CSV table of C-alpha atoms in Angstrom, one decimal:
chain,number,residue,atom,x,y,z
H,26,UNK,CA,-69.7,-57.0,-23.6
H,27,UNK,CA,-70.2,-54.9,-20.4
H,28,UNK,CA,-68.0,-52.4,-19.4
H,29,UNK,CA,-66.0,-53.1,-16.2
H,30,UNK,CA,-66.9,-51.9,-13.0
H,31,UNK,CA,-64.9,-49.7,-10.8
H,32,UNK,CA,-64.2,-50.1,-7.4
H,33,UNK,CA,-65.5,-47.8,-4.8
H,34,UNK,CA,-62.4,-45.9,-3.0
H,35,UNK,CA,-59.0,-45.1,-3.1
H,36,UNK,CA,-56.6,-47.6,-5.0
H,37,UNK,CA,-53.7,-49.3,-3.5
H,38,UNK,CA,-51.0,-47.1,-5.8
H,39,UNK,CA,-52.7,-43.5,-4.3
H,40,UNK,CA,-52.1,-45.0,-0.9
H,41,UNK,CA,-48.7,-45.6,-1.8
H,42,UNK,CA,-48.2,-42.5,-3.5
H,43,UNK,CA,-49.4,-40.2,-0.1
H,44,UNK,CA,-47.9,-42.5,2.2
H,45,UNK,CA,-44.0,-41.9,0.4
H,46,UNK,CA,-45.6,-37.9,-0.6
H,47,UNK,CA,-46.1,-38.0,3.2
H,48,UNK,CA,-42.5,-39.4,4.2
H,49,UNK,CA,-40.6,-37.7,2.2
H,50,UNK,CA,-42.2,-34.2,3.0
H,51,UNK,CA,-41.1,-35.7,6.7
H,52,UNK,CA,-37.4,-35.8,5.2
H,53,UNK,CA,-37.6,-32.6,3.7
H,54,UNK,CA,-38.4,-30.6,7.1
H,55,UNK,CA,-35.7,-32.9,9.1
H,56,UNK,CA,-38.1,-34.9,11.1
H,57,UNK,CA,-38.3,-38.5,9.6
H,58,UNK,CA,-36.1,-41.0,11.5
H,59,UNK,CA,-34.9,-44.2,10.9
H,60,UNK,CA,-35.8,-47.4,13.4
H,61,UNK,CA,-32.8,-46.7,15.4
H,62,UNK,CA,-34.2,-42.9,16.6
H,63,UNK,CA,-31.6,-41.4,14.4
H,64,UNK,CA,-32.3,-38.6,11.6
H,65,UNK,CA,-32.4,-39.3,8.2
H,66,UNK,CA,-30.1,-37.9,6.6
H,67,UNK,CA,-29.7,-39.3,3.1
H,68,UNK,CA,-32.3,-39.0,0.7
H,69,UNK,CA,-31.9,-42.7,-0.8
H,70,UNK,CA,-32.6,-43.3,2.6
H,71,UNK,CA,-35.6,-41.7,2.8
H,72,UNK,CA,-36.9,-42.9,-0.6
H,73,UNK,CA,-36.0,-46.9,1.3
H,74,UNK,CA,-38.2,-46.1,4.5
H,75,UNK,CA,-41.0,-44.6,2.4
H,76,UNK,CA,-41.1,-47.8,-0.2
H,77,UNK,CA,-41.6,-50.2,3.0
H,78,UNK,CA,-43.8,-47.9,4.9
H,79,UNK,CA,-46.3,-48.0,1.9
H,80,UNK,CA,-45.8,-51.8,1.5
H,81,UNK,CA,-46.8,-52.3,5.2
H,82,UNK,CA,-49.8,-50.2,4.2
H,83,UNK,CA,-51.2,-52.4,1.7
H,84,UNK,CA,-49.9,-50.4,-1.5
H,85,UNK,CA,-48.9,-53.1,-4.7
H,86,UNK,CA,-45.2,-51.4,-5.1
H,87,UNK,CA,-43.1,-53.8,-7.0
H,88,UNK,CA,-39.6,-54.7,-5.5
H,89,UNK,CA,-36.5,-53.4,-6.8
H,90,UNK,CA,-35.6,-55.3,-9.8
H,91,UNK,CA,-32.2,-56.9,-9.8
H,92,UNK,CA,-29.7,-56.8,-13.0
């Protein structure tokens, strides 16, 4: 049985992972703002805009599961 191959470049979860490093670094110094033009301030905020920024960027992150 042959060993599987690996694909060449970054994987879809380290894009996610530096695009919501990225944001949230943005949070931290006071610059990220929401669609409005507004400042984030609330961190579950922030954690929200990075999740969708990294979906738009192709990253597989599951949706929030519901109870």
């Amino acid at each position: 049985m042959p060993a599987k191959s690996r694909s060449s470049g970054s994987s879809s979860s380290s894009k996610g992972k530096r695009k919501i490093h990225k944001v949230m670094k943005e949070h931290k110094e006071g610059t990220l703002k929401s669609g409005s033009g507004k400042k984030v301030k609330s961190r579950k905020q922030a954690v929200a805009i990075a999740l969708s920024e990294a979906r738009k960027s192709g990253a597989k992150i599951p949706k929030k599961k519901k109870s």
